[in-house]
CSV table of C-alpha atoms in Angstrom, one decimal:
chain,number,residue,atom,x,y,z
N,201,MET,CA,-32.4,-17.4,24.8
N,202,ILE,CA,-32.9,-17.6,28.1
N,203,GLY,CA,-31.8,-21.6,29.3
N,204,THR,CA,-29.2,-21.3,26.9
N,205,THR,CA,-25.6,-20.9,26.8
N,206,VAL,CA,-22.8,-18.6,25.2
N,207,SER,CA,-19.4,-19.1,25.7
N,208,HIS,CA,-19.1,-19.7,29.2
N,209,TYR,CA,-22.0,-18.4,30.4
N,210,ARG,CA,-25.5,-19.6,31.3
N,211,ILE,CA,-28.6,-17.5,30.3
N,212,THR,CA,-30.9,-17.7,33.2
N,213,ASP,CA,-33.4,-14.7,32.8
N,214,LYS,CA,-34.0,-11.7,30.5
N,215,LEU,CA,-33.5,-7.7,32.0
N,216,GLY,CA,-35.1,-6.2,29.1
N,217,SER,CA,-34.3,-4.9,26.2
N,218,GLY,CA,-33.9,-0.8,23.8
N,219,GLY,CA,-32.5,-0.1,21.3
N,220,MET,CA,-28.8,-1.0,21.5
N,221,GLY,CA,-29.2,-5.0,22.5
N,222,GLU,CA,-31.0,-7.0,25.3
N,223,VAL,CA,-30.3,-7.8,28.0
N,224,TYR,CA,-29.4,-10.8,30.2
N,225,GLU,CA,-29.1,-12.3,33.8
N,226,ALA,CA,-26.4,-15.1,32.9
N,227,GLU,CA,-23.4,-17.3,35.5
N,228,ASP,CA,-20.7,-17.1,35.2
N,229,THR,CA,-20.0,-20.7,34.9
N,230,GLU,CA,-16.2,-20.9,34.8
N,231,LEU,CA,-15.9,-18.1,37.8
N,232,ARG,CA,-19.1,-19.1,39.5
N,233,ARG,CA,-21.2,-15.6,39.5
N,234,LYS,CA,-23.4,-13.4,38.3
N,235,VAL,CA,-23.2,-11.2,35.4
N,236,ALA,CA,-25.7,-9.2,34.1
N,237,LEU,CA,-24.6,-9.8,29.6
N,238,LYS,CA,-25.9,-7.4,27.4
N,239,VAL,CA,-26.2,-9.2,23.9
N,240,LEU,CA,-26.7,-7.0,20.3
N,241,PRO,CA,-29.2,-9.1,18.3
N,242,GLU,CA,-27.5,-10.6,15.7
N,243,HIS,CA,-29.9,-9.1,12.4
N,244,LEU,CA,-28.1,-5.6,14.1
N,245,ALA,CA,-25.1,-7.2,14.6
N,246,SER,CA,-24.0,-7.7,10.6
N,247,ASP,CA,-25.3,-3.2,10.7
N,248,PRO,CA,-21.3,-2.2,11.0
N,249,GLU,CA,-23.2,1.2,12.4
N,250,ARG,CA,-24.6,0.0,14.7
N,251,LEU,CA,-21.7,-2.8,16.0
N,252,GLU,CA,-19.8,-0.1,16.4
N,253,ARG,CA,-21.4,1.9,18.8
N,254,PHE,CA,-22.1,-1.2,20.3
N,255,LYS,CA,-18.1,-1.1,20.9
N,256,ARG,CA,-18.1,2.1,21.7
N,257,GLU,CA,-19.7,1.4,24.5
N,258,ALA,CA,-17.5,-0.6,25.6
N,259,ARG,CA,-14.6,1.4,25.4
N,260,ALA,CA,-17.1,4.1,26.9
N,261,VAL,CA,-17.9,1.7,29.9
N,262,ALA,CA,-14.7,0.3,30.7
N,263,SER,CA,-13.0,4.3,31.0
N,264,LEU,CA,-14.8,4.8,34.1
N,265,ASN,CA,-13.7,3.4,37.5
N,266,HIS,CA,-16.3,4.3,40.0
N,267,PRO,CA,-18.4,3.3,42.5
N,268,ASN,CA,-21.2,5.1,41.4
N,269,ILE,CA,-20.8,3.7,37.7
N,270,VAL,CA,-22.1,0.4,36.9
N,271,THR,CA,-19.0,-2.3,36.3
N,272,LEU,CA,-17.7,-3.4,32.8
N,273,HIS,CA,-16.1,-7.3,33.5
N,274,SER,CA,-15.0,-8.0,30.0
N,275,VAL,CA,-16.2,-7.0,25.8
N,276,GLU,CA,-17.0,-10.6,24.3
N,277,GLU,CA,-18.2,-12.4,21.1
N,278,SER,CA,-18.8,-15.7,21.1
N,279,ASP,CA,-20.6,-18.2,17.6
N,280,GLY,CA,-20.8,-13.7,15.8
N,281,ARG,CA,-22.6,-12.6,18.4
N,282,HIS,CA,-20.4,-9.7,20.1
N,283,PHE,CA,-21.6,-9.3,24.2
N,284,LEU,CA,-20.7,-6.5,27.1
N,285,THR,CA,-20.5,-8.9,30.3
N,286,MET,CA,-21.8,-6.2,33.7
N,287,GLU,CA,-21.7,-6.0,36.9
N,288,LEU,CA,-25.5,-7.5,37.9
N,289,VAL,CA,-26.7,-5.0,40.5
N,290,ASP,CA,-29.7,-7.0,42.3
N,291,GLY,CA,-31.6,-4.6,43.0
N,292,LYS,CA,-34.4,-2.0,42.0
N,293,SER,CA,-34.5,1.2,39.2
N,294,LEU,CA,-35.1,4.5,39.9
N,295,ASP,CA,-38.2,5.2,38.7
N,296,ALA,CA,-39.9,1.9,40.9
N,297,LEU,CA,-38.6,3.9,43.4
N,298,ILE,CA,-39.5,7.2,43.2
N,299,PRO,CA,-42.6,8.7,45.6
N,300,GLU,CA,-45.7,9.6,44.9
N,301,ASN,CA,-44.6,13.4,45.8
N,302,GLY,CA,-41.0,13.1,45.6
N,303,PHE,CA,-38.3,11.8,47.8
N,304,GLU,CA,-37.6,13.0,51.8
N,305,LEU,CA,-35.3,15.8,51.1
N,306,GLU,CA,-33.0,13.5,53.5
N,307,ARG,CA,-33.2,10.0,50.6
N,308,LEU,CA,-32.9,13.2,48.0
N,309,PHE,CA,-29.3,14.7,48.8
N,310,GLU,CA,-28.5,10.4,49.5
N,311,LEU,CA,-28.7,9.5,45.7
N,312,ALA,CA,-28.6,12.4,43.9
N,313,ILE,CA,-25.0,13.6,44.8
N,314,PRO,CA,-23.8,10.0,44.4
N,315,ILE,CA,-25.6,10.8,40.8
N,316,ALA,CA,-23.4,14.0,39.9
N,317,ASP,CA,-20.8,13.1,41.3
N,318,ALA,CA,-20.9,10.1,38.9
N,319,LEU,CA,-21.4,12.3,35.6
N,320,ALA,CA,-18.2,14.3,36.7
N,321,ALA,CA,-16.4,11.8,36.1
N,322,ALA,CA,-17.9,9.9,33.1
N,323,HIS,CA,-17.5,13.9,32.2
N,324,GLU,CA,-13.8,13.7,33.3
N,325,LYS,CA,-13.3,10.3,31.2
N,326,GLY,CA,-14.7,12.4,27.5
N,327,VAL,CA,-18.3,10.3,28.4
N,328,VAL,CA,-21.5,11.7,28.3
N,329,HIS,CA,-24.0,9.4,29.2
N,330,ARG,CA,-26.9,10.9,26.8
N,331,ASP,CA,-29.7,8.3,28.3
N,332,LEU,CA,-29.6,9.6,31.7
N,333,LYS,CA,-33.4,8.4,33.3
N,334,PRO,CA,-34.9,6.8,36.8
N,335,ALA,CA,-34.8,3.9,33.7
N,336,ASN,CA,-30.4,3.5,34.0
N,337,VAL,CA,-30.3,4.6,37.8
N,338,MET,CA,-30.0,1.2,40.1
N,339,VAL,CA,-30.2,0.8,43.0
N,340,GLY,CA,-27.9,-2.4,44.7
N,341,GLU,CA,-30.0,-4.2,48.1
N,342,ASP,CA,-26.9,-3.2,49.7
N,343,GLY,CA,-28.0,0.6,49.3
N,344,ARG,CA,-25.3,1.6,46.6
N,345,LEU,CA,-26.3,3.5,43.0
N,346,ARG,CA,-25.0,2.8,39.7
N,347,ILE,CA,-25.4,3.9,36.5
N,348,VAL,CA,-26.0,1.7,34.1
N,349,ASP,CA,-26.5,1.4,29.8
N,350,PHE,CA,-23.7,4.2,28.5
N,351,GLY,CA,-25.8,2.1,24.9
N,352,LEU,CA,-25.7,6.3,23.3
N,353,ALA,CA,-22.3,7.2,25.3
N,354,LYS,CA,-20.8,10.0,23.0
N,355,LEU,CA,-16.8,11.0,23.0
N,356,TRP,CA,-16.5,14.7,23.3
N,357,GLU,CA,-13.7,16.1,23.3
N,358,ASP,CA,-12.9,20.5,24.0
N,359,SER,CA,-9.5,20.2,21.4
N,360,LEU,CA,-8.4,17.6,20.0
N,361,GLU,CA,-4.4,17.8,18.7
N,362,ASP,CA,-3.8,15.2,16.9
N,363,THR,CA,-7.1,14.0,14.8
N,364,ASP,CA,-5.2,10.2,14.2
N,365,THR,CA,-5.9,9.9,17.4
N,366,GLU,CA,-9.9,10.7,17.3
N,367,MET,CA,-12.5,7.5,17.5
N,368,ALA,CA,-14.1,7.2,15.0
N,369,THR,CA,-17.7,8.0,15.8
N,370,GLU,CA,-18.1,10.4,12.9
N,371,GLY,CA,-21.2,9.1,11.0
N,372,LEU,CA,-22.7,7.7,14.2
N,373,THR,CA,-24.6,10.2,15.1
N,374,LYS,CA,-26.1,12.8,12.3
N,375,GLU,CA,-27.1,15.2,12.4
N,376,GLY,CA,-30.3,15.9,12.9
N,377,VAL,CA,-31.5,12.4,14.1
N,378,ALA,CA,-32.8,12.5,17.4
N,379,MET,CA,-31.3,10.2,20.0
N,380,GLY,CA,-32.0,9.2,23.9
N,381,THR,CA,-35.8,8.7,25.9
N,382,ALA,CA,-38.2,11.2,24.6
N,383,PRO,CA,-39.5,12.7,28.5
N,384,TYR,CA,-35.0,13.5,28.9
N,385,MET,CA,-34.4,14.7,25.9
N,386,SER,CA,-31.9,18.2,26.1
N,387,PRO,CA,-33.3,20.6,23.9
N,388,GLU,CA,-29.8,20.2,21.6
N,389,GLN,CA,-30.5,16.5,21.9
N,390,LEU,CA,-33.8,16.8,20.2
N,391,GLN,CA,-33.0,19.6,17.7
N,392,GLY,CA,-30.4,16.6,16.4
N,393,VAL,CA,-27.0,19.2,16.5
N,394,GLU,CA,-24.3,18.5,18.5
N,395,ILE,CA,-24.3,18.3,21.8
N,396,ASP,CA,-21.7,17.5,24.6
N,397,HIS,CA,-21.6,17.4,28.5
N,398,ARG,CA,-24.1,19.5,29.3
N,399,SER,CA,-26.4,17.9,27.8
N,400,ASP,CA,-27.0,14.8,30.5
N,401,LEU,CA,-27.2,18.3,33.4
N,402,PHE,CA,-30.3,19.0,31.4
N,403,SER,CA,-31.0,16.0,31.5
N,404,LEU,CA,-30.0,15.7,35.3
N,405,GLY,CA,-32.6,18.8,35.9
N,406,ILE,CA,-35.4,16.7,34.9
N,407,LEU,CA,-34.5,14.0,37.4
N,408,LEU,CA,-33.8,15.6,40.2
N,409,TYR,CA,-37.0,17.1,39.3
N,410,GLU,CA,-39.3,14.2,39.1
N,411,MET,CA,-37.0,13.4,41.9
N,412,THR,CA,-38.3,16.5,44.4
N,413,THR,CA,-41.9,16.2,43.3
N,414,GLY,CA,-42.5,12.7,41.7
N,415,GLU,CA,-43.2,15.3,38.5
N,416,ARG,CA,-41.7,15.3,35.4
N,417,PRO,CA,-40.9,19.0,34.4
N,418,PHE,CA,-42.6,19.4,31.0
N,419,ARG,CA,-45.3,16.8,29.8
N,420,GLY,CA,-47.7,16.7,26.6
N,421,LYS,CA,-50.6,13.8,24.8
N,422,SER,CA,-47.7,13.3,21.9
N,423,SER,CA,-44.2,12.9,21.2
N,424,ILE,CA,-44.6,16.5,19.4
N,425,ASP,CA,-46.4,18.0,22.6
N,426,LEU,CA,-43.5,17.0,25.3
N,427,ALA,CA,-41.1,17.8,22.6
N,428,SER,CA,-42.2,21.7,22.2
N,429,SER,CA,-43.1,21.3,25.8
N,430,ILE,CA,-39.4,20.7,26.5
N,431,LEU,CA,-38.1,23.8,23.5
N,432,LYS,CA,-39.9,26.5,24.8
N,433,ASP,CA,-41.4,25.9,28.4
N,434,THR,CA,-40.3,27.2,31.6
N,435,PRO,CA,-41.7,24.6,34.4
N,436,ASP,CA,-43.2,25.9,37.5
N,437,SER,CA,-40.2,25.9,40.3
N,438,VAL,CA,-40.5,22.4,43.1
N,439,THR,CA,-41.1,25.1,45.7
N,440,ASP,CA,-45.0,26.0,44.2
N,441,ILE,CA,-44.7,22.3,43.5
N,442,ARG,CA,-44.0,20.8,47.2
N,443,GLU,CA,-43.8,22.3,50.5
N,444,GLY,CA,-41.1,22.5,52.0
N,445,VAL,CA,-38.1,22.5,49.9
N,446,PRO,CA,-35.5,24.6,50.2
N,447,ARG,CA,-35.5,27.7,47.2
N,448,HIS,CA,-31.8,27.0,46.6
N,449,LEU,CA,-32.8,23.3,46.0
N,450,GLY,CA,-35.2,25.2,43.1
N,451,ARG,CA,-32.5,27.4,42.0
N,452,ILE,CA,-30.7,24.6,41.2
N,453,ILE,CA,-32.3,22.7,39.3
N,454,ARG,CA,-33.7,25.7,37.1
N,455,HIS,CA,-30.1,26.1,36.8
N,456,CYS,CA,-29.6,22.7,35.1
N,457,LEU,CA,-33.4,23.3,32.9
N,458,GLU,CA,-31.9,26.5,31.1
N,459,LYS,CA,-32.5,25.9,27.2
N,460,ASP,CA,-28.9,27.2,26.2
N,461,PRO,CA,-26.3,25.3,27.3
N,462,GLU,CA,-24.7,28.2,28.6
N,463,LEU,CA,-26.4,29.1,30.9
N,464,ARG,CA,-26.7,26.2,33.2
N,465,TYR,CA,-23.7,24.7,34.9
N,466,GLN,CA,-20.6,23.9,33.0
N,467,SER,CA,-20.3,20.5,35.3
N,468,ALA,CA,-21.6,17.8,37.1
N,469,LYS,CA,-18.9,18.7,39.0
N,470,ASP,CA,-20.3,22.6,40.4
N,471,VAL,CA,-24.2,20.4,40.6
N,472,ARG,CA,-22.7,17.8,42.3
N,473,ASN,CA,-20.7,20.2,45.5
N,474,GLU,CA,-24.1,23.0,45.2
N,475,LEU,CA,-26.6,20.0,46.5
N,476,ALA,CA,-24.0,18.7,48.6
N,477,GLY,CA,-23.2,22.2,50.1
N,478,LEU,CA,-27.2,23.1,50.3
N,479,GLU,CA,-27.4,19.2,52.0
N,480,ASP,CA,-24.5,20.7,54.4
N,481,GLU,CA,-26.7,24.2,55.3
N,482,VAL,CA,-30.1,22.2,55.4
N,483,LYS,CA,-28.1,19.8,58.3
N,484,SER,CA,-26.2,22.8,59.9
N,485,GLY,CA,-29.9,24.9,59.8
N,486,GLU,CA,-28.9,27.5,57.7
N,487,VAL,CA,-31.7,27.2,55.2
N,488,PRO,CA,-35.5,27.7,56.3
N,489,LEU,CA,-38.1,24.9,54.8
N,490,SER,CA,-41.2,25.3,54.7
N,491,THR,CA,-44.0,23.0,57.1
N,492,GLY,CA,-44.5,19.9,54.1
N,493,ALA,CA,-44.0,16.9,54.8
N,494,MET,CA,-40.8,16.8,53.5
N,495,PRO,CA,-38.2,17.5,55.5
N,496,ALA,CA,-36.3,14.3,57.4
N,497,VAL,CA,-33.9,16.5,58.3
N,498,SER,CA,-34.0,18.1,61.5
N,499,ALA,CA,-32.7,21.6,62.6
N,500,PRO,CA,-29.9,21.9,65.9
N,501,GLU,CA,-32.5,24.6,68.6
N,502,PRO,CA,-30.6,28.0,68.7
N,503,ALA,CA,-27.7,27.7,71.6
N,504,VAL,CA,-28.5,31.4,72.8
N,505,LYS,CA,-32.2,33.8,72.7
N,506,ALA,CA,-32.0,35.4,69.2
N,507,ARG,CA,-30.8,39.3,69.7
N,508,PRO,CA,-32.7,42.0,68.1
N,509,ALA,CA,-32.5,42.3,64.7
N,510,TRP,CA,-30.9,45.9,64.8
N,511,VAL,CA,-28.1,43.8,66.3
N,512,PHE,CA,-27.2,42.1,63.7
N,513,PRO,CA,-25.1,44.4,60.7
N,514,ALA,CA,-23.6,46.0,63.1
N,515,VAL,CA,-22.3,42.6,64.8
N,516,ILE,CA,-21.5,42.4,60.8
N,517,VAL,CA,-19.8,46.2,60.5
N,518,ALA,CA,-17.1,44.3,63.7
N,519,ALA,CA,-16.1,41.7,61.2
N,520,LEU,CA,-14.9,43.9,58.7
N,521,LEU,CA,-13.1,46.2,61.0
N,522,VAL,CA,-12.0,43.5,62.8
N,523,VAL,CA,-10.5,42.3,58.7
N,524,ALA,CA,-10.4,45.6,57.6
N,525,GLY,CA,-7.2,46.2,60.9
N,526,LEU,CA,-5.5,42.1,59.9
N,527,VAL,CA,-5.0,43.3,57.0
N,528,TRP,CA,-3.4,46.9,57.5
N,529,MET,CA,-1.6,44.9,59.6
N,530,MET,CA,-0.2,42.7,57.4
N,531,LYS,CA,0.8,44.9,54.1
N,532,GLY,CA,2.7,46.7,57.4
N,533,GLY,CA,0.0,49.8,58.3
N,534,GLU,CA,-0.8,50.7,54.5
N,535,GLU,CA,-4.4,51.9,53.7
N,536,SER,CA,-5.0,48.6,51.6
N,537,ILE,CA,-8.9,48.4,53.2
N,538,PRO,CA,-12.5,48.0,51.8
N,539,SER,CA,-13.6,50.7,49.2
N,540,GLN,CA,-16.7,50.2,49.5
N,541,VAL,CA,-19.8,47.8,51.7
N,542,ASP,CA,-23.1,47.0,51.4
N,543,VAL,CA,-24.5,45.7,54.3
N,544,SER,CA,-28.5,45.1,52.5
N,545,ALA,CA,-31.9,43.8,54.9
N,546,VAL,CA,-34.0,42.1,52.0
N,547,PRO,CA,-36.9,43.8,51.4
N,548,GLY,CA,-39.8,42.3,52.2
N,549,SER,CA,-37.5,40.1,54.2
N,550,GLU,CA,-38.7,38.7,58.2
N,551,THR,CA,-37.0,40.4,60.6
N,552,GLU,CA,-36.4,37.1,62.8
N,553,THR,CA,-34.7,35.7,59.4
N,554,LYS,CA,-30.9,36.3,60.4
N,555,LYS,CA,-29.4,34.4,57.6
N,556,ILE,CA,-27.0,36.1,55.4
N,557,VAL,CA,-25.0,36.2,51.8
N,558,VAL,CA,-21.8,37.0,51.2
N,559,LEU,CA,-21.2,37.7,48.2
N,560,PRO,CA,-17.6,37.4,46.4
N,561,PHE,CA,-16.1,41.2,46.6
N,562,GLU,CA,-15.7,43.2,43.5
N,563,ASN,CA,-12.3,43.9,42.8
N,564,LEU,CA,-11.4,47.1,41.4
N,565,GLY,CA,-7.4,47.3,41.3
N,566,ALA,CA,-5.1,45.4,39.6
N,567,ALA,CA,-6.3,42.0,38.0
N,568,GLU,CA,-2.9,40.8,40.0
N,569,ASP,CA,-4.9,41.8,43.3
N,570,GLU,CA,-8.2,39.8,42.6
N,571,TYR,CA,-6.5,36.9,45.2
N,572,PHE,CA,-7.3,40.1,47.9
N,573,ALA,CA,-10.7,40.4,46.9
N,574,ALA,CA,-11.2,36.5,46.9
N,575,GLY,CA,-9.6,36.6,50.3
N,576,MET,CA,-11.8,39.3,52.4
N,577,THR,CA,-14.7,37.2,51.1
N,578,GLU,CA,-13.2,34.1,52.3
N,579,GLU,CA,-12.5,36.2,56.1
N,580,ILE,CA,-15.2,38.3,56.7
N,581,SER,CA,-17.6,34.9,55.8
N,582,ALA,CA,-15.5,33.1,58.4
N,583,LYS,CA,-15.6,35.6,60.6
N,584,LEU,CA,-19.7,36.4,60.6
N,585,ALA,CA,-19.7,32.1,60.8
N,586,THR,CA,-18.7,33.0,64.4
N,587,VAL,CA,-21.4,35.7,65.4
N,588,ALA,CA,-24.8,32.8,67.3
N,589,ASP,CA,-27.3,32.8,65.6
N,590,LEU,CA,-26.0,34.1,62.6
N,591,GLY,CA,-26.2,31.5,59.9
N,592,VAL,CA,-23.9,32.6,57.0
N,593,ILE,CA,-25.1,31.1,52.8
N,594,SER,CA,-21.8,29.0,51.8
N,595,ARG,CA,-19.5,30.0,49.3
N,596,SER,CA,-20.9,27.3,46.9
N,597,SER,CA,-24.1,29.3,46.8
N,598,ALA,CA,-23.1,32.3,47.1
N,599,VAL,CA,-20.2,32.4,44.1
N,600,GLN,CA,-23.3,31.1,41.7
N,601,TYR,CA,-24.7,34.9,42.2
N,602,ASP,CA,-21.2,36.7,41.3
N,603,ARG,CA,-22.7,39.6,39.4
N,604,THR,CA,-25.5,38.2,38.1
N,605,GLY,CA,-27.5,41.1,37.8
N,606,LYS,CA,-29.7,39.8,39.3
N,607,THR,CA,-31.6,42.9,42.6
N,608,LEU,CA,-30.4,42.3,46.3
N,609,LYS,CA,-34.4,41.2,47.0
N,610,GLU,CA,-34.4,38.5,44.1
N,611,VAL,CA,-30.6,36.8,45.9
N,612,GLY,CA,-32.2,36.8,49.2
N,613,GLU,CA,-35.4,35.5,48.3
N,614,ASP,CA,-33.6,32.8,46.1
N,615,LEU,CA,-31.7,31.9,49.2
N,616,GLY,CA,-34.1,32.7,52.2
N,617,VAL,CA,-31.4,35.2,53.4
N,618,GLY,CA,-32.6,38.1,55.3
N,619,TYR,CA,-29.0,40.0,54.4
N,620,VAL,CA,-26.6,40.6,51.7
N,621,LEU,CA,-23.1,41.7,51.6
N,622,GLU,CA,-21.3,42.8,48.9
N,623,GLY,CA,-18.5,45.3,48.1
N,624,THR,CA,-16.0,46.0,46.3
N,625,VAL,CA,-12.0,46.1,47.3
N,626,ARG,CA,-8.9,47.8,45.6
N,627,TRP,CA,-6.0,49.2,46.8
N,628,ALA,CA,-4.5,52.0,47.7
N,629,LYS,CA,-1.7,53.0,46.4
N,630,ASN,CA,1.9,55.1,47.7
N,631,SER,CA,3.4,58.1,47.0
N,632,ASP,CA,5.8,56.5,45.0
N,633,GLY,CA,3.8,53.6,43.6
N,634,THR,CA,4.4,51.2,45.6
N,635,SER,CA,0.7,49.4,46.9
């Protein structure tokens, strides 16, 4: 089609092709701009199922408005050809940009956070990408990242009150039919069962793994071997493959790659917030890094000479007493303090690791007192954060370990901290039954 004209679009180059159509670079002769034009092949346009899926792509993409998702300009038909016109991204796809050993840490965050943010925006609109892979992530010459090709997008809803308004998607994703790109498919995609937005999070985990190490987590000599690996294998941690990777990044990726969707992150926004929180911690020096080539973000030098290890538990207790005093005053002197607080040094941790994680305090009282337990956790974290030479792991990281069943040593090793603080809270009752 190069050199031909479709409607008022002059085809200048072919950019790629796939099961959902062929993509060309074209010039809009009316608006005098370059666009990406995706044409459904004629022999497929006569297939009602394919044509409906193509139109569904248009509806899905048109509903999205995000700086990291490609912009859809129009949906058109000319001389029996159905096509979309979209923003033309002048740049390279991520599969051409990932270095042999993965991105430097700073660049990794620059790319990974917008990807997760774009997925979150799509999921909020009920759009599941279903084919997230490096080839579908473009990085423009302007440095901005865009996710492209929502050709396999599936609209999903947790519940529909009015079934008459549901879009006609039934039958387009038939049970037992796997759709997607094999190395980046979720277990549920491979099994051909109903999927939701959490399938994208598994694909995101594969993408993050490859961006971190330069390797895919699942491999096989044949498609059957690859499928078996995705369904059964637990890949090596990125921290075992590459030095200089924060343990928490390894945990984020592992969480995305859980086989059971119920055990993964439940939203892309959670992944985005975890990555952003980790980026802040790395920049501030809260997260220890091994001596590899990856880190591109330098940690600031301590402003005060390090204190002996015994000082830190004492400082923590002092912070607790301050918070308890504040609570006592707020309640007018009534007895209302944490019923139990446990400050534990992580077995086997380095004494020079002056970092602590404050796990969410457990509320042992009435359900309506939950706010107080959360408030105590926040106050203690804030007080400890003012202590020189003591790093406090962010709340977004700590909350992931809320009553997970992991031991304190496992929590400490995952987060790279020397101390773990946990506790319970219960309001004491006065003789008249009031708090």
